Coordinates of N, CA and C in Angstrom, one line a residue:
M938 N 86.9 -74.6 230.4 CA 86.3 -73.4 229.6 C 87.1 -72.4 228.8
A939 N 88.1 -72.0 229.9 CA 89.2 -71.3 229.4 C 89.9 -71.8 228.4
A940 N 90.4 -73.2 228.5 CA 91.2 -73.7 227.4 C 90.4 -74.0 226.0
A941 N 89.0 -73.8 225.9 CA 88.4 -74.0 224.8 C 88.4 -72.6 223.9
L942 N 88.7 -71.6 224.7 CA 88.6 -70.2 223.8 C 89.5 -70.2 222.9
P943 N 90.8 -70.3 222.9 CA 91.8 -70.3 222.0 C 91.3 -71.3 220.7
M944 N 90.9 -72.4 220.8 CA 90.5 -73.3 219.8 C 89.6 -72.6 219.0
L945 N 88.4 -71.9 219.6 CA 87.3 -71.1 218.8 C 87.9 -69.9 218.1
S946 N 88.9 -69.3 218.7 CA 89.5 -68.1 217.8 C 90.4 -68.6 216.6
L947 N 91.1 -69.7 216.8 CA 91.9 -70.5 215.7 C 91.0 -70.8 214.6
S948 N 89.8 -71.6 214.9 CA 89.1 -71.7 213.9 C 88.3 -70.9 213.2
S949 N 88.0 -69.8 214.0 CA 87.3 -68.7 213.1 C 88.3 -67.9 212.1
T950 N 89.4 -67.9 212.7 CA 90.6 -67.3 211.7 C 90.9 -68.1 210.6
V951 N 90.9 -69.4 210.7 CA 91.2 -70.3 209.4 C 89.8 -70.2 208.4
R952 N 88.5 -70.2 209.1 CA 87.5 -70.0 208.2 C 87.6 -68.6 207.6
A953 N 87.9 -67.4 208.1 CA 88.1 -66.1 207.5 C 89.1 -66.0 206.4
A954 N 90.3 -66.8 206.7 CA 91.2 -66.9 205.5 C 90.8 -67.5 204.4
S955 N 90.0 -68.5 204.5 CA 89.6 -69.4 203.5 C 88.6 -68.8 202.5
V956 N 87.9 -67.5 202.9 CA 86.8 -66.9 202.2 C 87.6 -66.1 201.3
D957 N 87.3 -66.0 200.0 CA 87.9 -64.9 198.9 C 87.1 -63.7 198.8
T958 N 87.7 -62.6 199.2 CA 86.8 -61.4 199.5 C 87.3 -60.6 198.3
G959 N 88.1 -61.0 197.4 CA 88.6 -60.3 196.2 C 87.3 -60.2 195.1
H960 N 87.2 -58.8 194.5 CA 86.3 -58.7 193.4 C 86.6 -59.5 192.0
R961 N 85.6 -60.3 191.6 CA 85.9 -60.9 190.4 C 84.9 -60.4 189.2
L962 N 85.4 -60.3 188.1 CA 84.6 -60.0 186.9 C 83.6 -60.9 186.4
P963 N 82.4 -60.6 186.1 CA 81.5 -62.0 185.8 C 82.1 -62.3 184.4
Y964 N 81.7 -63.7 184.2 CA 82.2 -64.3 183.1 C 81.4 -63.9 181.6
N965 N 82.1 -63.6 180.8 CA 81.5 -63.0 179.5 C 81.9 -64.0 178.2
P966 N 81.0 -64.8 178.0 CA 81.4 -65.8 176.7 C 81.6 -65.0 175.5
H967 N 81.2 -63.7 175.5 CA 81.4 -63.1 174.0 C 82.7 -61.9 174.0
R968 N 83.5 -62.3 175.1 CA 84.7 -61.4 175.3 C 85.4 -61.1 173.9
T969 N 85.9 -60.0 173.7 CA 86.8 -59.9 172.5 C 88.1 -59.6 172.9
Y970 N 89.2 -59.9 172.2 CA 90.4 -59.6 172.6 C 91.0 -58.8 171.6
P971 N 92.2 -57.7 171.9 CA 92.5 -56.8 170.9 C 93.2 -57.5 169.9
K972 N 93.3 -57.0 168.7 CA 93.9 -57.7 167.4 C 95.4 -57.3 167.6
K973 N 96.1 -58.3 166.9 CA 97.7 -58.2 166.9 C 97.9 -56.8 165.9
P974 N 98.9 -56.2 166.3 CA 99.4 -55.0 165.5 C 99.3 -55.3 164.0
E975 N 99.7 -56.3 163.5 CA 100.1 -56.6 162.0 C 98.7 -56.8 161.5
A976 N 97.5 -57.6 162.3 CA 96.5 -57.5 161.8 C 95.6 -56.1 161.7
L977 N 95.9 -55.2 162.5 CA 95.3 -53.9 162.3 C 96.0 -53.2 161.2
T978 N 97.2 -53.5 161.1 CA 97.7 -52.7 159.7 C 97.4 -53.1 158.5
A979 N 97.1 -54.5 158.5 CA 96.6 -54.9 157.5 C 95.0 -54.6 157.0
A980 N 94.3 -54.4 158.2 CA 93.0 -53.9 158.0 C 92.7 -52.7 157.5
S981 N 93.7 -51.7 158.2 CA 93.7 -50.2 157.9 C 94.0 -49.9 156.4
S982 N 95.1 -50.8 155.9 CA 95.7 -50.5 154.6 C 94.5 -51.0 153.6
S983 N 93.7 -52.1 153.9 CA 92.6 -52.6 153.1 C 91.6 -51.6 153.0
T984 N 91.1 -50.9 154.0 CA 90.0 -50.0 154.1 C 90.4 -48.5 153.4
T985 N 91.7 -48.2 153.6 CA 92.0 -46.9 153.0 C 92.8 -46.8 151.7
T986 N 93.1 -47.9 151.1 CA 93.7 -48.0 149.8 C 92.5 -48.0 148.9
P987 N 92.3 -47.1 147.8 CA 91.2 -47.3 146.9 C 91.6 -48.2 145.8
D988 N 90.6 -48.9 145.4 CA 90.6 -49.9 144.4 C 90.4 -49.4 142.9
K989 N 91.6 -49.4 142.4 CA 91.6 -48.6 140.9 C 90.9 -49.4 140.0
N990 N 90.8 -50.6 140.1 CA 89.8 -51.6 139.3 C 88.4 -51.7 139.7
A991 N 87.9 -51.0 140.7 CA 86.5 -51.3 141.2 C 85.4 -51.2 139.9
T992 N 85.7 -50.3 139.0 CA 84.6 -50.4 138.0 C 84.8 -51.2 136.8
K993 N 86.1 -51.6 136.8 CA 86.2 -52.8 135.7 C 85.8 -54.1 136.2
I994 N 84.6 -54.5 135.9 CA 84.1 -55.9 136.2 C 83.7 -56.5 135.0
S995 N 84.2 -57.8 135.2 CA 83.8 -58.7 133.9 C 82.5 -59.5 134.2
I996 N 81.8 -59.3 133.3 CA 80.4 -59.5 133.5 C 80.3 -61.2 133.2
S997 N 81.1 -61.6 132.2 CA 81.3 -63.0 131.7 C 81.9 -63.8 132.9
E998 N 82.7 -63.2 133.6 CA 83.5 -63.9 134.8 C 82.3 -64.0 136.0
L999 N 81.5 -62.8 136.3 CA 80.6 -62.9 137.3 C 79.4 -63.9 136.9
L1000 N 79.1 -64.2 135.8 CA 77.8 -65.0 135.4 C 78.4 -66.2 135.0
K1001 N 79.6 -66.5 135.0 CA 80.2 -68.0 134.7 C 79.5 -69.1 135.5
R1002 N 79.1 -70.3 134.9 CA 78.7 -71.3 135.4 C 79.3 -72.6 134.6
D1003 N 79.5 -73.5 135.4 CA 80.2 -74.9 134.8 C 79.1 -75.8 134.6
I1004 N 78.5 -75.6 133.5 CA 77.4 -76.6 133.0 C 77.8 -77.3 131.7
S1005 N 77.8 -78.5 131.6 CA 78.2 -79.4 130.5 C 77.1 -79.1 129.4
K1006 N 77.3 -78.7 128.3 CA 76.5 -78.5 127.1 C 75.8 -79.6 126.5
P1007 N 76.5 -80.7 126.3 CA 76.1 -81.8 125.4 C 74.7 -82.4 126.2
G1008 N 74.0 -82.9 125.6 CA 72.8 -83.5 126.1 C 71.7 -82.8 126.7
R1009 N 71.6 -81.6 126.1 CA 70.4 -80.7 126.6 C 69.2 -81.2 125.8
E1010 N 68.2 -81.3 126.7 CA 66.8 -81.6 126.0 C 66.0 -80.3 125.7
V1011 N 65.4 -80.4 124.7 CA 64.6 -79.2 124.2 C 63.1 -79.3 125.0
L1012 N 63.0 -78.5 125.9 CA 61.8 -78.6 126.8 C 60.7 -77.8 126.2
D1013 N 59.4 -78.1 126.6 CA 58.2 -77.4 126.1 C 58.3 -75.8 126.6
E1014 N 57.7 -75.0 125.8 CA 57.8 -73.6 126.1 C 57.1 -73.4 127.4
K1015 N 56.2 -74.3 127.8 CA 55.5 -73.9 129.2 C 56.3 -74.4 130.4
Y1016 N 56.3 -73.9 131.3 CA 57.1 -74.8 132.5 C 55.9 -75.1 133.6
L1017 N 55.9 -76.4 134.1 CA 55.0 -76.7 135.1 C 53.3 -76.3 134.7
G1018 N 53.3 -76.2 133.4 CA 51.9 -75.9 132.9 C 51.6 -74.2 132.7
Y1019 N 52.6 -73.6 133.1 CA 52.4 -71.9 133.1 C 53.3 -71.4 131.8
E1020 N 52.8 -70.3 131.3 CA 53.4 -69.6 130.3 C 54.8 -69.1 130.8
T1021 N 54.7 -68.5 131.8 CA 56.0 -68.0 132.3 C 56.5 -68.5 133.6
W1022 N 57.6 -68.2 134.1 CA 58.1 -68.7 135.4 C 58.0 -67.6 136.6
L1023 N 57.8 -66.3 136.1 CA 57.8 -65.4 136.8 C 56.4 -65.2 137.7
P1024 N 56.3 -64.5 138.8 CA 54.8 -64.3 139.4 C 54.1 -63.5 138.6
T1025 N 52.7 -63.8 138.3 CA 51.7 -62.9 137.7 C 51.9 -61.4 138.1
P1026 N 52.4 -60.4 137.0 CA 52.2 -58.9 137.8 C 51.2 -58.3 137.7
P1027 N 51.1 -57.3 138.7 CA 49.5 -56.7 138.9 C 49.1 -55.9 137.4
Q1028 N 48.1 -55.7 137.2 CA 47.6 -55.2 136.2 C 47.7 -53.4 136.5
A1029 N 48.7 -52.8 135.4 CA 48.8 -51.5 135.5 C 49.1 -51.0 133.9
E1030 N 48.1 -50.4 133.3 CA 48.3 -50.1 131.9 C 49.4 -48.9 131.8
K1031 N 49.4 -47.9 132.6 CA 50.5 -46.9 132.6 C 51.5 -47.0 133.9
P1032 N 52.1 -47.6 134.1 CA 52.8 -47.8 135.3 C 53.5 -46.6 135.6
R1033 N 54.0 -45.6 134.5 CA 54.5 -44.5 135.1 C 53.8 -43.4 135.6
S1034 N 52.4 -43.5 135.4 CA 51.5 -42.5 135.9 C 51.0 -43.1 137.3
V1035 N 51.4 -44.3 137.6 CA 50.9 -45.0 138.9 C 51.7 -45.0 139.8
F1036 N 53.1 -45.5 139.3 CA 54.0 -45.7 140.5 C 55.2 -44.7 140.2
S1037 N 55.8 -44.5 141.1 CA 57.2 -43.5 141.1 C 58.5 -44.7 140.9
P1038 N 59.3 -43.7 140.5 CA 60.6 -44.8 140.1 C 61.2 -45.7 141.2
A1039 N 60.9 -45.0 142.4 CA 61.4 -45.8 143.5 C 60.6 -47.1 143.6
S1040 N 59.3 -46.9 143.4 CA 58.4 -48.1 143.5 C 58.8 -49.0 142.5
L1041 N 59.2 -48.9 141.1 CA 59.3 -49.7 140.2 C 60.8 -50.2 140.3
A1042 N 61.6 -49.4 141.0 CA 63.1 -50.1 141.4 C 62.9 -51.1 142.5
Y1043 N 61.9 -50.6 143.3 CA 61.6 -51.8 144.6 C 61.4 -53.1 144.0
I1044 N 60.5 -53.2 143.0 CA 59.7 -54.5 142.7 C 60.8 -55.0 141.6
G1045 N 61.6 -54.0 140.9 CA 62.7 -54.6 140.0 C 63.7 -55.0 140.6
D1046 N 64.1 -54.7 141.8 CA 65.4 -55.2 142.6 C 65.0 -56.6 142.9
C1047 N 63.9 -57.0 143.2 CA 63.2 -58.3 143.4 C 63.4 -59.3 142.3
I1048 N 62.7 -58.9 141.1 CA 62.9 -59.3 139.9 C 64.4 -59.8 139.4
Y1049 N 65.3 -58.8 139.7 CA 66.5 -58.7 139.0 C 67.1 -60.1 140.1
E1050 N 66.9 -60.0 141.3 CA 67.6 -61.1 142.1 C 67.0 -62.3 141.7
L1051 N 65.8 -62.5 141.5 CA 65.3 -63.7 141.1 C 65.8 -64.3 139.9
Y1052 N 66.2 -63.5 138.9 CA 67.0 -64.0 137.7 C 68.5 -64.4 138.1
A1053 N 68.9 -63.7 139.0 CA 70.4 -64.1 139.5 C 70.3 -65.6 140.0
R1054 N 69.3 -65.7 141.1 CA 69.1 -67.0 141.9 C 68.9 -68.1 140.9
R1055 N 68.0 -67.7 139.8 CA 67.7 -68.8 139.0 C 68.9 -69.3 138.0
H1056 N 69.8 -68.1 137.7 CA 70.9 -68.5 136.7 C 72.0 -69.3 137.4
F1057 N 72.1 -69.2 138.8 CA 73.2 -69.9 139.5 C 72.6 -71.1 140.2
L1058 N 71.4 -71.4 139.9 CA 71.0 -72.8 140.5 C 71.6 -73.8 140.0
L1059 N 72.0 -73.9 138.9 CA 72.7 -75.0 138.3 C 74.3 -74.6 137.8
P1060 N 75.2 -75.3 138.2 CA 75.2 -76.6 138.9 C 74.9 -76.5 140.3
P1061 N 74.4 -77.6 141.0 CA 74.0 -77.3 142.5 C 75.3 -77.0 143.3
L1062 N 75.1 -76.0 144.2 CA 76.2 -75.5 145.2 C 75.9 -75.7 146.6
N1063 N 76.7 -75.3 147.7 CA 76.1 -75.0 148.8 C 75.6 -73.7 149.1
I1064 N 74.9 -73.2 150.2 CA 74.2 -72.4 150.3 C 75.4 -70.9 150.4
E1065 N 76.3 -71.2 150.8 CA 77.3 -70.1 151.0 C 77.8 -69.8 149.5
E1066 N 78.1 -70.7 148.8 CA 78.6 -70.4 147.2 C 77.4 -69.8 146.7
Y1067 N 76.1 -70.1 146.7 CA 75.0 -69.6 146.0 C 75.1 -68.0 146.5
N1068 N 75.1 -67.8 147.8 CA 74.9 -66.5 148.4 C 76.1 -65.6 147.6
D1069 N 77.1 -66.2 147.8 CA 78.4 -65.4 147.3 C 78.2 -64.9 145.9
R1070 N 77.8 -66.0 144.9 CA 77.6 -65.7 143.6 C 76.7 -64.6 143.2
V1071 N 75.4 -64.9 143.8 CA 74.2 -63.8 143.8 C 74.8 -62.5 144.1
M1072 N 75.1 -62.5 145.4 CA 75.7 -61.1 145.9 C 76.7 -60.5 145.1
A1073 N 77.3 -61.2 144.3 CA 78.5 -60.5 143.5 C 77.5 -59.8 142.1
V1074 N 76.6 -60.2 141.8 CA 75.8 -59.6 140.4 C 74.8 -58.5 141.0
V1075 N 74.4 -58.7 142.4 CA 73.4 -57.9 142.6 C 73.8 -56.4 143.3
R1076 N 75.2 -56.2 143.4 CA 76.0 -55.2 144.1 C 75.6 -54.1 143.0
C1077 N 75.5 -52.8 143.3 CA 75.2 -51.9 142.3 C 76.4 -51.7 141.4
E1078 N 77.5 -52.0 141.8 CA 78.9 -51.9 140.9 C 78.5 -52.9 139.7
A1079 N 78.0 -54.0 139.9 CA 77.9 -55.0 138.8 C 76.8 -54.7 138.2
Q1080 N 75.4 -54.1 138.6 CA 74.4 -53.7 138.0 C 75.0 -52.3 136.9
D1081 N 75.8 -51.7 137.5 CA 76.2 -50.6 136.7 C 77.0 -51.0 135.4
A1082 N 77.8 -51.8 135.5 CA 78.5 -52.8 134.5 C 77.5 -53.3 133.5
M1083 N 76.7 -54.1 134.0 CA 75.7 -54.5 133.2 C 74.8 -53.6 132.2
L1084 N 74.5 -52.5 132.9 CA 73.8 -51.5 132.3 C 74.6 -51.0 131.3
R1085 N 76.0 -50.6 131.5 CA 76.7 -49.9 130.3 C 76.9 -50.9 129.2
K1086 N 76.9 -52.3 129.3 CA 76.9 -53.1 128.3 C 75.9 -53.2 127.5
L1087 N 74.5 -53.1 128.4 CA 73.3 -53.0 127.7 C 73.0 -51.8 126.9
M1088 N 73.7 -50.7 127.2 CA 73.5 -49.4 126.4 C 74.5 -49.1 125.3
S1089 N 75.4 -50.2 125.1 CA 76.5 -49.8 124.2 C 76.3 -49.9 122.7
G1090 N 75.0 -50.4 122.4 CA 74.5 -50.8 121.2 C 73.2 -50.1 121.0
D1091 N 72.3 -50.5 120.0 CA 71.0 -50.1 119.8 C 70.0 -51.2 120.2
F1092 N 70.2 -51.7 121.1 CA 69.3 -53.1 121.7 C 68.2 -52.4 122.4
L1093 N 68.4 -51.3 123.1 CA 67.2 -50.6 123.8 C 66.4 -49.6 123.0
S1094 N 65.3 -49.8 123.2 CA 64.5 -48.9 122.5 C 64.2 -47.5 123.1
P1095 N 64.0 -46.5 122.4 CA 63.7 -44.9 123.1 C 62.9 -45.2 124.2
E1096 N 62.0 -45.8 124.2 CA 61.0 -45.6 125.4 C 61.8 -46.4 126.7
E1097 N 62.6 -47.4 126.4 CA 63.3 -48.1 127.4 C 64.5 -47.0 128.0
R1098 N 65.2 -46.4 126.9 CA 66.2 -45.6 127.5 C 65.6 -44.2 128.2
D1099 N 64.3 -43.9 128.1 CA 63.7 -42.9 128.6 C 63.3 -43.2 130.0
V1100 N 63.0 -44.6 130.3 CA 62.7 -45.2 131.5 C 64.0 -45.2 132.3
L1101 N 65.1 -45.4 131.7 CA 66.3 -45.4 132.5 C 66.8 -43.9 132.9
R1102 N 66.4 -43.0 132.0 CA 66.8 -41.7 132.4 C 65.9 -41.1 133.6
W1103 N 64.6 -41.9 133.4 CA 63.6 -41.3 134.7 C 64.0 -42.0 135.9
G1104 N 64.5 -43.4 135.9 CA 64.8 -44.1 137.1 C 66.0 -43.6 137.8
K1105 N 67.1 -43.0 136.9 CA 68.1 -42.5 137.6 C 68.1 -41.3 138.3
N1106 N 66.8 -40.5 138.5 CA 66.6 -39.5 139.3 C 65.8 -39.8 140.6
I1107 N 66.2 -41.0 140.9 CA 65.5 -41.5 142.4 C 66.3 -40.8 143.2
G1108 N 65.4 -40.1 144.3 CA 66.1 -39.5 145.5 C 66.0 -40.3 146.5
S1109 N 67.1 -40.6 147.3 CA 67.2 -41.3 148.5 C 68.3 -40.8 149.5
S1110 N 68.1 -41.3 150.8 CA 69.0 -40.7 151.8 C 70.3 -41.3 151.7
K1111 N 71.3 -41.1 152.2 CA 72.7 -41.6 152.1 C 72.6 -42.8 152.7
T1112 N 73.3 -43.8 152.0 CA 73.4 -45.3 152.7 C 74.8 -45.8 152.5
K1113 N 75.2 -46.9 153.1 CA 76.5 -47.4 153.0 C 76.9 -47.7 151.6
T1114 N 75.9 -48.3 150.9 CA 75.9 -48.6 149.5 C 76.4 -47.5 148.6
K1115 N 75.7 -46.4 148.8 CA 75.9 -45.2 148.1 C 77.2 -44.6 148.3
K1116 N 77.5 -44.5 149.8 CA 78.8 -44.0 149.9 C 80.1 -44.9 149.3
R1117 N 79.9 -46.4 149.3 CA 80.9 -47.0 148.8 C 81.2 -47.0 147.5
A1118 N 80.0 -47.1 146.7 CA 80.0 -47.1 145.1 C 80.0 -45.7 144.7
G1119 N 79.6 -44.8 145.3 CA 79.4 -43.5 144.6 C 77.9 -43.0 144.3
V1120 N 77.6 -41.9 144.0 CA 76.5 -41.5 143.7 C 76.0 -41.9 142.3
A1121 N 77.0 -41.7 141.4 CA 76.8 -41.9 139.7 C 76.4 -43.4 139.7
V1122 N 77.2 -44.2 140.2 CA 77.0 -45.7 140.1 C 75.8 -46.1 140.7
Y1123 N 75.5 -45.6 141.8 CA 74.2 -46.0 142.8 C 73.0 -45.6 141.7
N1124 N 73.0 -44.4 141.2 CA 72.0 -44.0 140.4 C 71.7 -44.7 139.1
R1125 N 72.7 -45.3 138.5 CA 72.7 -45.9 137.4 C 72.2 -47.4 137.8
A1126 N 72.7 -47.9 138.7 CA 72.3 -49.3 139.0 C 70.6 -49.2 139.5
S1127 N 70.2 -47.9 140.2 CA 68.8 -48.0 140.3 C 67.9 -47.8 139.0
S1128 N 68.4 -47.1 138.1 CA 67.7 -47.1 137.0 C 67.7 -48.2 136.3
L1129 N 68.5 -49.1 136.2 CA 68.3 -50.5 135.7 C 67.4 -51.2 136.6
E1130 N 67.2 -51.2 137.8 CA 66.3 -51.8 138.6 C 64.7 -51.3 138.3
T1131 N 64.9 -49.9 137.9 CA 63.5 -49.3 137.5 C 63.1 -49.7 136.2
L1132 N 64.0 -50.1 135.3 CA 63.5 -50.5 133.8 C 63.1 -52.2 134.1
V1133 N 63.8 -52.8 135.1 CA 63.4 -54.3 135.2 C 62.0 -54.2 135.9
G1134 N 61.5 -53.2 136.8 CA 60.4 -53.3 137.3 C 59.3 -52.8 136.4
Y1135 N 59.6 -51.7 135.4 CA 58.7 -51.5 134.5 C 58.4 -52.4 133.5
L1136 N 59.5 -53.2 132.9 CA 59.2 -54.4 132.0 C 58.5 -55.3 132.7
Y1137 N 58.5 -55.8 133.8 CA 58.0 -56.8 134.7 C 56.5 -56.4 134.7
L1138 N 56.0 -55.1 134.6 CA 54.7 -55.0 134.6 C 53.8 -54.8 133.4
T1139 N 54.8 -54.6 132.2 CA 54.3 -54.1 131.0 C 54.5 -55.1 129.9
N1140 N 55.9 -55.9 130.0 CA 56.3 -56.8 128.9 C 57.1 -57.6 129.3
V1141 N 56.6 -59.0 129.9 CA 57.7 -59.7 130.5 C 58.6 -60.5 129.3
Q1142 N 58.1 -60.7 128.2 CA 58.7 -61.3 127.2 C 60.0 -60.2 126.9
R1143 N 59.8 -59.0 126.9 CA 60.9 -58.0 126.5 C 61.9 -58.2 127.7
L1144 N 61.3 -58.3 128.9 CA 62.4 -58.4 130.1 C 63.2 -59.5 129.9
D1145 N 62.7 -60.8 129.4 CA 63.4 -61.9 129.4 C 64.5 -61.5 128.2
E1146 N 64.1 -60.9 127.1 CA 65.1 -60.6 126.1 C 66.3 -59.7 126.9
I1147 N 65.9 -58.8 127.6 CA 66.9 -57.9 128.0 C 68.1 -58.6 129.2
M1148 N 67.3 -59.4 129.9 CA 68.1 -59.8 130.9 C 69.1 -61.1 130.2
G1149 N 68.6 -61.8 129.1 CA 69.3 -62.5 128.3 C 70.6 -62.0 127.7
R1150 N 70.3 -60.6 127.3 CA 71.3 -59.9 126.7 C 72.3 -59.4 127.6
I1151 N 71.9 -59.3 128.9 CA 73.0 -58.9 130.0 C 73.8 -60.1 130.0
G1152 N 73.4 -61.3 130.1 CA 74.1 -62.6 130.3 C 73.1 -63.7 131.1
F1153 N 72.2 -63.5 131.8 CA 71.4 -64.4 132.9 C 70.7 -65.4 131.6
S1154 N 70.7 -66.5 132.3 CA 70.0 -67.7 131.6 C 68.5 -67.3 131.7
T1155 N 67.8 -67.4 130.7 CA 66.1 -67.2 130.7 C 65.8 -68.3 130.1
D1156 N 66.3 -69.3 129.7 CA 65.5 -70.5 129.4 C 66.3 -71.8 129.7
S1157 N 65.6 -72.8 130.3 CA 66.4 -73.7 130.8 C 66.7 -74.6 129.8
S1158 N 66.3 -74.6 128.4 CA 66.8 -75.4 127.4 C 67.8 -74.8 126.5
S1159 N 68.2 -73.5 126.8 CA 69.1 -73.0 125.9 C 70.2 -72.3 126.9
P1160 N 71.5 -72.1 126.4 CA 72.5 -71.5 127.4 C 72.4 -69.9 127.1
S1161 N 72.8 -69.4 128.2 CA 72.8 -67.7 128.1 C 73.8 -67.2 127.0
E1162 N 73.8 -66.0 126.6 CA 74.6 -65.3 125.7 C 76.2 -65.7 126.3
Q1163 N 76.3 -65.5 127.5 CA 77.8 -65.7 128.1 C 78.4 -67.0 128.0
E1164 N 77.3 -68.0 127.7 CA 77.8 -69.5 127.7 C 77.9 -70.0 126.3
K1165 N 77.6 -69.2 125.3 CA 77.5 -69.6 123.9 C 79.3 -69.7 123.5

């Protein structure tokens, strides 16, 4: 019995040594690692250096599409049996007395993006390219450039110019977009969306003319102004 005691003591010592009592951090699959110094330098320089050409946007480049022009068919004025391809707007005889500029810009933003998505539908692209092209033209900087092009001549009526002035005074809280582009650019882009929303409720044919003037394709049987 006395000879067996050292054997038990030795066995317990081995077992205790084999147990890892050190504290281990839990596994984190989303762990991030510090960036290299050169990556941090490049990122800081890109965010702090102002872009002097931010306002010089080429609309023809934004709306460029690679579509072969030969062999176009003259389609019927109706599409799938409908007079227009947009959703039927709600009836509002005097939108300015019913809706605020922000309300018209709210629906105008949606209609504007619908024109942009329709414009880039051909030629077929992958989803990432679709999104990149659409996002490039729905940014407020691009909308500001398109509005300046639209106002360069006498294409807009006095009523439409009045709607633009009305929509420019939309009050909104500070956003990242406004901080990035500036208040003036943001307000002008909002005024364009207000005009789009106003014409959507009052005169869809005139809306088509204005969007075609900007450069969007508005008829599948004929190229847009930028492609002529």
